[in-house]
mmCIF file of C-alpha atoms in Angstrom:
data_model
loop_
_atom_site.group_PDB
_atom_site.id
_atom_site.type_symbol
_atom_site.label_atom_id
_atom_site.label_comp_id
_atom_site.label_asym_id
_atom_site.label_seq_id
_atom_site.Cartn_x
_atom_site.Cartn_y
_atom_site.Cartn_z
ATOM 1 C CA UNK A 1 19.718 -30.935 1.107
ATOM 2 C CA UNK A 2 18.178 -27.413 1.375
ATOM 3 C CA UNK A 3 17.709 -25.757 4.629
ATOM 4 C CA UNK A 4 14.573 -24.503 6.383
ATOM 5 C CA UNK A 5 13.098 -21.086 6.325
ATOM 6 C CA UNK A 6 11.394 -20.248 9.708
ATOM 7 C CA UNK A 7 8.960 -17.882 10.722
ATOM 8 C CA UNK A 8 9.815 -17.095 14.541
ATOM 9 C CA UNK A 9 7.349 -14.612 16.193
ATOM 10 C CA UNK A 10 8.595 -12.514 18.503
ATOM 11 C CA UNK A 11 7.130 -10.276 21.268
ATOM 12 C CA UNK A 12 4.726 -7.341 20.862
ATOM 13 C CA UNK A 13 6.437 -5.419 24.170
ATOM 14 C CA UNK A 14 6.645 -7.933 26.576
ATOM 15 C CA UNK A 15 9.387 -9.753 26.989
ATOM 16 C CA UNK A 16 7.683 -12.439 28.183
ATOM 17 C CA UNK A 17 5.749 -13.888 26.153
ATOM 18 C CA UNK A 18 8.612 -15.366 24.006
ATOM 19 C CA UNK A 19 8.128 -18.745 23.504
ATOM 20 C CA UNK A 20 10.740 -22.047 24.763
ATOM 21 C CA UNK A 21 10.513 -22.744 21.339
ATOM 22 C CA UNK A 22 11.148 -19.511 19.752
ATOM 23 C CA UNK A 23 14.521 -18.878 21.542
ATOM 24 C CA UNK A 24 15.456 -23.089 20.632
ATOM 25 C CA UNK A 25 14.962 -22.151 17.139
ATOM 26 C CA UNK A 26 16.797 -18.972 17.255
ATOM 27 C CA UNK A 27 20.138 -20.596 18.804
ATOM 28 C CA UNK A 28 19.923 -23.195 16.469
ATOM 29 C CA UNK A 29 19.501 -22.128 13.187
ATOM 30 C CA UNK A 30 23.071 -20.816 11.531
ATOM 31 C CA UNK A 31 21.445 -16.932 10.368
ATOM 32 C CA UNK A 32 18.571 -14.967 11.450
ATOM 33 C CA UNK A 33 17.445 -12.688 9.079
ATOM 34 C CA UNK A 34 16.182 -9.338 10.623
ATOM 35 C CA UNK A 35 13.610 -6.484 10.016
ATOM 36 C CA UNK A 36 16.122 -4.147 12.301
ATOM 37 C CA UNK A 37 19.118 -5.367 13.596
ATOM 38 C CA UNK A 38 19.785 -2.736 15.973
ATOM 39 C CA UNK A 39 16.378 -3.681 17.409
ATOM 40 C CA UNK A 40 16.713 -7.003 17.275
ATOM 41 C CA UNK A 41 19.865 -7.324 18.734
ATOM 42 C CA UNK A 42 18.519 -6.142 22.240
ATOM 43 C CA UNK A 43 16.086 -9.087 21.619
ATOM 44 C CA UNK A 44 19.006 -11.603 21.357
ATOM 45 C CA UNK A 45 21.264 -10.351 24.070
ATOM 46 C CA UNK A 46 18.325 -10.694 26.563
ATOM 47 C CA UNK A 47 18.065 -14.593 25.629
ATOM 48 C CA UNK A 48 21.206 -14.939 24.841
ATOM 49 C CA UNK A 49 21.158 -15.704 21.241
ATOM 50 C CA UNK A 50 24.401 -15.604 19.635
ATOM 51 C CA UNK A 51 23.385 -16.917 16.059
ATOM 52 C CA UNK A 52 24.811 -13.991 13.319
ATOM 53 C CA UNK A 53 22.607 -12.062 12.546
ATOM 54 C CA UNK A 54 21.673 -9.836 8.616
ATOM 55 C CA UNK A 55 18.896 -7.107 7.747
ATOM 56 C CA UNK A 56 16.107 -8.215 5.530
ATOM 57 C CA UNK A 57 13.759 -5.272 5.241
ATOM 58 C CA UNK A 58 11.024 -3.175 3.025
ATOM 59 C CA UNK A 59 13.785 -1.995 0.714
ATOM 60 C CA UNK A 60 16.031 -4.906 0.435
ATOM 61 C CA UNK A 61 13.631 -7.674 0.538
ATOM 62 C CA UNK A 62 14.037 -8.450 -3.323
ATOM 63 C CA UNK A 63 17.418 -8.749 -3.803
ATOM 64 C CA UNK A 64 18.656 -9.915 0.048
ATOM 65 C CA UNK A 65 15.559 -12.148 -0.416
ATOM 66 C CA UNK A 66 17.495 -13.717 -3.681
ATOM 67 C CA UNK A 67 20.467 -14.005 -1.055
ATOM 68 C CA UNK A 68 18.985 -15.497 1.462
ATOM 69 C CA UNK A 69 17.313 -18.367 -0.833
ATOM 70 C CA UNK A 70 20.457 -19.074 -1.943
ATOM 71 C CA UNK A 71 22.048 -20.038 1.281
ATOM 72 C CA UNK A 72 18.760 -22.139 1.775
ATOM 73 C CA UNK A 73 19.673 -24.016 -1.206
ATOM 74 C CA UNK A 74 23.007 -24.389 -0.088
ATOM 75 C CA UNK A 75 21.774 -26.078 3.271
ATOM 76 C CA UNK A 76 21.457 -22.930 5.820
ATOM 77 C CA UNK A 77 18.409 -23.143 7.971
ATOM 78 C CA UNK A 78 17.181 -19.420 8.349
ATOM 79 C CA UNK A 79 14.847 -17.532 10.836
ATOM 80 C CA UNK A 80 13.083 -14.546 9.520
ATOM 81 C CA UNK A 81 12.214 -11.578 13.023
ATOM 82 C CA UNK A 82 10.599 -8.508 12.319
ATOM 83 C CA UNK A 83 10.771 -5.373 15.316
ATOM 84 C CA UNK A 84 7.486 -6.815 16.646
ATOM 85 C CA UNK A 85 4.984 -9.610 16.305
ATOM 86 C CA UNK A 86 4.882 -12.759 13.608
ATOM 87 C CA UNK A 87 6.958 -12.158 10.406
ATOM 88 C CA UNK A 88 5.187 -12.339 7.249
ATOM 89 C CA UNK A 89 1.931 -10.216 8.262
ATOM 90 C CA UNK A 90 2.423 -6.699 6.647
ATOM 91 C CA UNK A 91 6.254 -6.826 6.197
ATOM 92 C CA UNK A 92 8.298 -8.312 3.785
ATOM 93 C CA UNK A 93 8.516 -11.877 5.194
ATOM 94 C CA UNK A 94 5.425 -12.242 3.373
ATOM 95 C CA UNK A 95 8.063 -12.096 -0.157
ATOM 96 C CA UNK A 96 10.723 -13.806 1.149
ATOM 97 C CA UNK A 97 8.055 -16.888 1.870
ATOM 98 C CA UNK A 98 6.761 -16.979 -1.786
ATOM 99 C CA UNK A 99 10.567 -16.659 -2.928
ATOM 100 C CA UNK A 100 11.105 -20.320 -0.847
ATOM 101 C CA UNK A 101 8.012 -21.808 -2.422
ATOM 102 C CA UNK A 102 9.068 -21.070 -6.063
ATOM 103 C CA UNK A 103 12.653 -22.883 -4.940
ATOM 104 C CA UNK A 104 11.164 -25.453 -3.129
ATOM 105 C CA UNK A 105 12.426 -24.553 0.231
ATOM 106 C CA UNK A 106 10.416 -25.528 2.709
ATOM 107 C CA UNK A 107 8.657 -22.904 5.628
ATOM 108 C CA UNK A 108 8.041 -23.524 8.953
ATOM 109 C CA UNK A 109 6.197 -21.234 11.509
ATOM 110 C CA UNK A 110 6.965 -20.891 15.006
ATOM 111 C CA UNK A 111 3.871 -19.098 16.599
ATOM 112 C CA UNK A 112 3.866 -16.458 18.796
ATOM 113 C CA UNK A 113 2.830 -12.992 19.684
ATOM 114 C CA UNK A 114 0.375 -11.218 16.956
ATOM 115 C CA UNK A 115 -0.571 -7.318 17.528
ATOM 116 C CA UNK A 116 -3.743 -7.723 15.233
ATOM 117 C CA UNK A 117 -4.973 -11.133 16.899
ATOM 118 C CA UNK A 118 -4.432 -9.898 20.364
ATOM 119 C CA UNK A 119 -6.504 -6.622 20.012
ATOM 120 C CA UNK A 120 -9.159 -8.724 18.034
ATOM 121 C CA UNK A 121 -9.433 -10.714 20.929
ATOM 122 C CA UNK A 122 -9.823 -8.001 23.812
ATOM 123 C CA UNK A 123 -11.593 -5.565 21.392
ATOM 124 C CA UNK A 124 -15.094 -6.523 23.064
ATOM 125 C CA UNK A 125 -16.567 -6.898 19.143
ATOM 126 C CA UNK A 126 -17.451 -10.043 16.891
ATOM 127 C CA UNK A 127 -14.377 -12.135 16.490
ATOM 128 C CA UNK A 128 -15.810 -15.341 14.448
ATOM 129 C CA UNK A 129 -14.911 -13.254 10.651
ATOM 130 C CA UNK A 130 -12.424 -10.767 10.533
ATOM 131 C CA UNK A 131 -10.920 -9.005 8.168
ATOM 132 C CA UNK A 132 -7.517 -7.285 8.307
ATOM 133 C CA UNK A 133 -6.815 -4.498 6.564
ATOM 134 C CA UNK A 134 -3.260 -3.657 7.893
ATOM 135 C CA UNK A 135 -2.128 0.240 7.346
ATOM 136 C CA UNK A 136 -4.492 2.301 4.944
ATOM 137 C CA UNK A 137 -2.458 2.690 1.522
ATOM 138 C CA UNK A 138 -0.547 5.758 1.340
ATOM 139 C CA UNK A 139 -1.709 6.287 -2.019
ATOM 140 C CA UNK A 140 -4.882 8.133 -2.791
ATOM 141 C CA UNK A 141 -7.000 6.334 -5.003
ATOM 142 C CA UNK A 142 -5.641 3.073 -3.266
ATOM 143 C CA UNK A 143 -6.885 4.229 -0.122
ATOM 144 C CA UNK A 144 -9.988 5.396 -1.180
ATOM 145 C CA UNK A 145 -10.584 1.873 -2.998
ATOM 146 C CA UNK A 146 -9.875 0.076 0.525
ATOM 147 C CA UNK A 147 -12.471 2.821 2.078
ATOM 148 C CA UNK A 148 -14.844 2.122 -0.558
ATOM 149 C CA UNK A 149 -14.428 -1.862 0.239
ATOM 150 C CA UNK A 150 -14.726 -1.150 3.702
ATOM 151 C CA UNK A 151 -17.987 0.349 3.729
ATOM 152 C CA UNK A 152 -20.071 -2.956 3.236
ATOM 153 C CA UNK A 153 -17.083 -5.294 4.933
ATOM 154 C CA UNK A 154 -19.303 -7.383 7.089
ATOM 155 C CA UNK A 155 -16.763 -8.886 9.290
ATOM 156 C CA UNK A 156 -15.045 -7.061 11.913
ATOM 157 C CA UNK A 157 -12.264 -4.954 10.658
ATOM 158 C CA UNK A 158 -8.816 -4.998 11.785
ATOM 159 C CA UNK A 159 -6.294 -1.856 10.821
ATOM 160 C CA UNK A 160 -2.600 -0.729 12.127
ATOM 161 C CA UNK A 161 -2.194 3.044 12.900
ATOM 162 C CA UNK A 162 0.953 4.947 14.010
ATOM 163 C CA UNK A 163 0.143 7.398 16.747
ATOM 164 C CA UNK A 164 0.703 10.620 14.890
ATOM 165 C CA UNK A 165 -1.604 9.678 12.255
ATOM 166 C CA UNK A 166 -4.339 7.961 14.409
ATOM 167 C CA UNK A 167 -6.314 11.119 14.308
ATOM 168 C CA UNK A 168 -6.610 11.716 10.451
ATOM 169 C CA UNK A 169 -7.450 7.804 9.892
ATOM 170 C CA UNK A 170 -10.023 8.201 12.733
ATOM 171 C CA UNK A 171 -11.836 10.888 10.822
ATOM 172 C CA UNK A 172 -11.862 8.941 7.780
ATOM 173 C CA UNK A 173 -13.555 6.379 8.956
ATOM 174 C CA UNK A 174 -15.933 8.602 10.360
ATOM 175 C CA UNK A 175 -16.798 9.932 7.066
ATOM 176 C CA UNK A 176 -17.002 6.365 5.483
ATOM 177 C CA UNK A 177 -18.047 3.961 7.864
ATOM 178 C CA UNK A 178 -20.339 6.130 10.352
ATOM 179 C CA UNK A 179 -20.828 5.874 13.681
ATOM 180 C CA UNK A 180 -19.754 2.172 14.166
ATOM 181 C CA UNK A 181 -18.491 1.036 17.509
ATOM 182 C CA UNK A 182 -14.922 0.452 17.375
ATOM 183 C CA UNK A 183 -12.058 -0.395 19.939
ATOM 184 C CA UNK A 184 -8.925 1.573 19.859
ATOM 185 C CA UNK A 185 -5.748 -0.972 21.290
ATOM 186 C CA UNK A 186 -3.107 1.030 22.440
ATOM 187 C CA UNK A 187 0.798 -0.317 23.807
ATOM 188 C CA UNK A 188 -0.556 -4.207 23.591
ATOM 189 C CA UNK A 189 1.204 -6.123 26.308
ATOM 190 C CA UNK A 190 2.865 -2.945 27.471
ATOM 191 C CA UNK A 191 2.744 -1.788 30.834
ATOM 192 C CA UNK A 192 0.254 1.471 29.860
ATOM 193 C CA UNK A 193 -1.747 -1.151 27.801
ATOM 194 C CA UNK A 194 -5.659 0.466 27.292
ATOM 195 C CA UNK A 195 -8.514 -1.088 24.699
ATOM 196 C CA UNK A 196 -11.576 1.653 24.021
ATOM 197 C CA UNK A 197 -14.513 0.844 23.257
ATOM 198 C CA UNK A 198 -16.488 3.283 22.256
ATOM 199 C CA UNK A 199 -17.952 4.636 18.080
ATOM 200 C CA UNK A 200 -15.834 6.071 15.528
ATOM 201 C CA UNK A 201 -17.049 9.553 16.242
ATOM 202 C CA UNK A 202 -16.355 9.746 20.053
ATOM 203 C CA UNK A 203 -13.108 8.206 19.147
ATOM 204 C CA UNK A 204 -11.956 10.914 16.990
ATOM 205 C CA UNK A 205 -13.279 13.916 19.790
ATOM 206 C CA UNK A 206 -11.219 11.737 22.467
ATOM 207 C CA UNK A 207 -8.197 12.022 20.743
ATOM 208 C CA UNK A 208 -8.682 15.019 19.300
ATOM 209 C CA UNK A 209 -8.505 16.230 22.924
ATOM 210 C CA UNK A 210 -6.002 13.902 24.645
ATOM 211 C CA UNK A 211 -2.964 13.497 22.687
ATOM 212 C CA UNK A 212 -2.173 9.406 21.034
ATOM 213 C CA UNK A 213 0.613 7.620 21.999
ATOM 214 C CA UNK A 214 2.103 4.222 21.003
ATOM 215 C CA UNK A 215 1.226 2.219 17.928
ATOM 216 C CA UNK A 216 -2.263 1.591 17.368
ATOM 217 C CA UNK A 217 -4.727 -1.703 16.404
ATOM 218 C CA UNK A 218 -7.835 0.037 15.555
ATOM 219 C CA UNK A 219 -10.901 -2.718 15.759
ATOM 220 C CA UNK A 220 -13.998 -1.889 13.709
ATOM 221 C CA UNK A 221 -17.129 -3.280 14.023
ATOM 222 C CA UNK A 222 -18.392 -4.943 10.723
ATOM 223 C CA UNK A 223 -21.791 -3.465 8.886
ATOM 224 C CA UNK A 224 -24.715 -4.593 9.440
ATOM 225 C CA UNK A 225 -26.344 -7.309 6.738
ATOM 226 C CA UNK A 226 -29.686 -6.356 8.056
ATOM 227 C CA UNK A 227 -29.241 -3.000 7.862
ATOM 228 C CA UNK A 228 -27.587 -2.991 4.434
ATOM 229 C CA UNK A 229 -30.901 -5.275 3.551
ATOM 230 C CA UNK A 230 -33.316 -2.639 4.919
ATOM 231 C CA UNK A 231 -30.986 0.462 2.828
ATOM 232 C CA UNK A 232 -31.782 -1.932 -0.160
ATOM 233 C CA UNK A 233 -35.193 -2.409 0.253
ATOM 234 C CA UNK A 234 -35.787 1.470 0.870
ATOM 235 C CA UNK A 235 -34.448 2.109 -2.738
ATOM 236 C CA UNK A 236 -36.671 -0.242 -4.386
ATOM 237 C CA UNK A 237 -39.818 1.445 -2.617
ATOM 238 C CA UNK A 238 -38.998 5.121 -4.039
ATOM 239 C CA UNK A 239 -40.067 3.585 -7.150
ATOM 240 C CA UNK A 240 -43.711 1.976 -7.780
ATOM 241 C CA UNK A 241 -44.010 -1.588 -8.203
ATOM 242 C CA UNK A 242 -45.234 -1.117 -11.762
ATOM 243 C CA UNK A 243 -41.763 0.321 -13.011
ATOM 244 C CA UNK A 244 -39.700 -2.143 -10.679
ATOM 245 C CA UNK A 245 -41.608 -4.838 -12.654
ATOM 246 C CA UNK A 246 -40.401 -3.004 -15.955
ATOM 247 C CA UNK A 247 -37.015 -2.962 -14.457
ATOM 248 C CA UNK A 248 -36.523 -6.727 -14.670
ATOM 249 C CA UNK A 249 -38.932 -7.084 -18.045
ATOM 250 C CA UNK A 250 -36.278 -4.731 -20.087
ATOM 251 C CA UNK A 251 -33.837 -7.101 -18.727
ATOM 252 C CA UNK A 252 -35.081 -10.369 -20.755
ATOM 253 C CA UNK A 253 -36.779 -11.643 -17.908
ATOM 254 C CA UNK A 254 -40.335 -13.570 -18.059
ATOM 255 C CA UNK A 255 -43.406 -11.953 -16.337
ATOM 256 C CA UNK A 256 -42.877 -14.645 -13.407
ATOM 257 C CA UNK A 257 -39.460 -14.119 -12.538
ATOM 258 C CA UNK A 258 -39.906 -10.614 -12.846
ATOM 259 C CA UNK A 259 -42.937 -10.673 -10.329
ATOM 260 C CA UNK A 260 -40.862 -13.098 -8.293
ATOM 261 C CA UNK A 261 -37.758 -11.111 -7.577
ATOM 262 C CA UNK A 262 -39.334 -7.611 -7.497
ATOM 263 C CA UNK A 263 -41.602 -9.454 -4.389
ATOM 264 C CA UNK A 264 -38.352 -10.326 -2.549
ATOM 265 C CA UNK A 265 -36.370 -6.906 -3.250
ATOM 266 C CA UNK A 266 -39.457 -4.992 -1.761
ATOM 267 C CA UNK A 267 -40.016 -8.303 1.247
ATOM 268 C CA UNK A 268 -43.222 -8.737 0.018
ATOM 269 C CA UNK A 269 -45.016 -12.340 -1.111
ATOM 270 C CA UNK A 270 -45.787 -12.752 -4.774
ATOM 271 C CA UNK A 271 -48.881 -13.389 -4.823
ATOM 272 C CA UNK A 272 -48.920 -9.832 -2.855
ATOM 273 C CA UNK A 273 -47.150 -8.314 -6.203
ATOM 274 C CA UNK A 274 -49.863 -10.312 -8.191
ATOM 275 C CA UNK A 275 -52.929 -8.755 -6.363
ATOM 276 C CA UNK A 276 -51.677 -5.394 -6.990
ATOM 277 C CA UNK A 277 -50.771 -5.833 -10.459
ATOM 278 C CA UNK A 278 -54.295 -7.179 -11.213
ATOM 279 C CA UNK A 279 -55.988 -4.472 -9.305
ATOM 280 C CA UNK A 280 -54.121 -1.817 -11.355
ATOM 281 C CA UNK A 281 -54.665 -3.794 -14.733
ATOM 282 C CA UNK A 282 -58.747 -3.869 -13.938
#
């Protein structure tokens, strides 16, 4: 019978918020598969964990992954740890999970400490949708399709920053997104833990002045749909109503229709759009 792969999150910086379960699973299970084992192993000494212990990282995942599915199959039960937080969101526990589901191993989470959830939570800003983003993309025209995307993301945005690039991601944004309020979550759980609210500009003059430290959740707030409306509704009226009629006629569209949508593109009522079509025709 194959063994169970398990998904044990660990803490963010405080020790304390490791869960009973978390260090149950973690003595029990016969290998624990870690992001850093010379991290991790300070992790295990505190509770006492003696289960062995192998490195499953960013450049091994594929073939240790392979490995690891393989003692699964053979009956091992196996926790996956990264150096921080749950395994599986932006690090390779994410591959090793897919590898299980194409054996048929089955997964198992053991909740716990989250960096993005917990600065969501504290950030002050909308926290019903979200959308996490992770690290911007190292490559170029990667990152600037993520920017791109990001510009009419709705929900509130969620991003990871290291502290010696928090400063050049800050005044991307700035260029993108505006001057969007945003909370910048700094050591989370730690004991020089700070969450600043403040906009994307003032962000990037604050630490432009006072030097970053620690690893950063940056918390954006989403764009506006009303405002976006209000952008699209602008465009419409730099043209006359006449050619935004003709706009939707070249398209195939009946004279209705046509009248119809060019009336809720400019928020006007149709029969508005009807006077002042008639009025230009007599």
């Amino acid at each position: 019978m194959a063994g169970i792969l398990y998904l044990v999150a660990t803490p963010i910086g405080n020790l304390e918020d490791m869960t009973f379960r978390a260090v149950r699973v973690l003595k029990e299970v016969d290998l624990i598969a870690a992001e850093d084992t010379r991290n991790s192993i300070k992790l295990l000494n505190h509770f006492e964990i003696q289960t062995p212990m192998t490195s499953y990282h960013e450049f091994n995942k594929y073939e240790k992954g392979r490995k690891l599915v393989e003692k699964l199959l053979d009956g091992m039960d196996i926790a996956v740890i990264t150096d921080a937080g749950t395994p599986g969101i932006s690090d390779p526990g994410e591959e090793l999970v897919r590898m299980c589901y194409e054996a048929g191993v089955r997964v198992s989470s053991v909740p716990g400490p989250a960096a993005c959830v917990t600065a969501l939570t504290m950030s002050g800003l909308g926290t019903r949708r979200f959308a996490f983003e992770a690290f911007l993309p190292a490559d170029k025209k990667e990152r600037e399709a993520v920017l791109t995307e990001l510009e009419t993301e709705t929900r509130t945005i969620v991003m990871y920053e290291a502290p010696h690039r928090l400063v050049k991601t800050l005044k991307l944004l700035s260029e993108r997104l505006g001057a969007r309020r945003i909370t910048v979550c700094r050591e989370l759980t730690k004991k020089h833990e700070t969450a600043f609210l403040t906009t994307i500009p003032e962000a990037v003059a604050y630490y432009e002045a006072n030097d970053p430290k620690g690893e950063c959740v940056l918390v954006i707030e989403g764009r506006s749909r009303e405002e976006m409306r209000q952008e699209e509704q602008a465009r419409w009226e730099e043209m006359s109503i006449e050619e935004h009629m003709e706009h939707y006629l070249a398209q195939g569209m009946n004279r209705k229709d046509a009248m119809k949508q060019t009336a809720k593109d400019r928020g006007m009522q149709k029969r508005e759009v009807y006077n002042y079509l008639q009025k230009i025709k007599e």
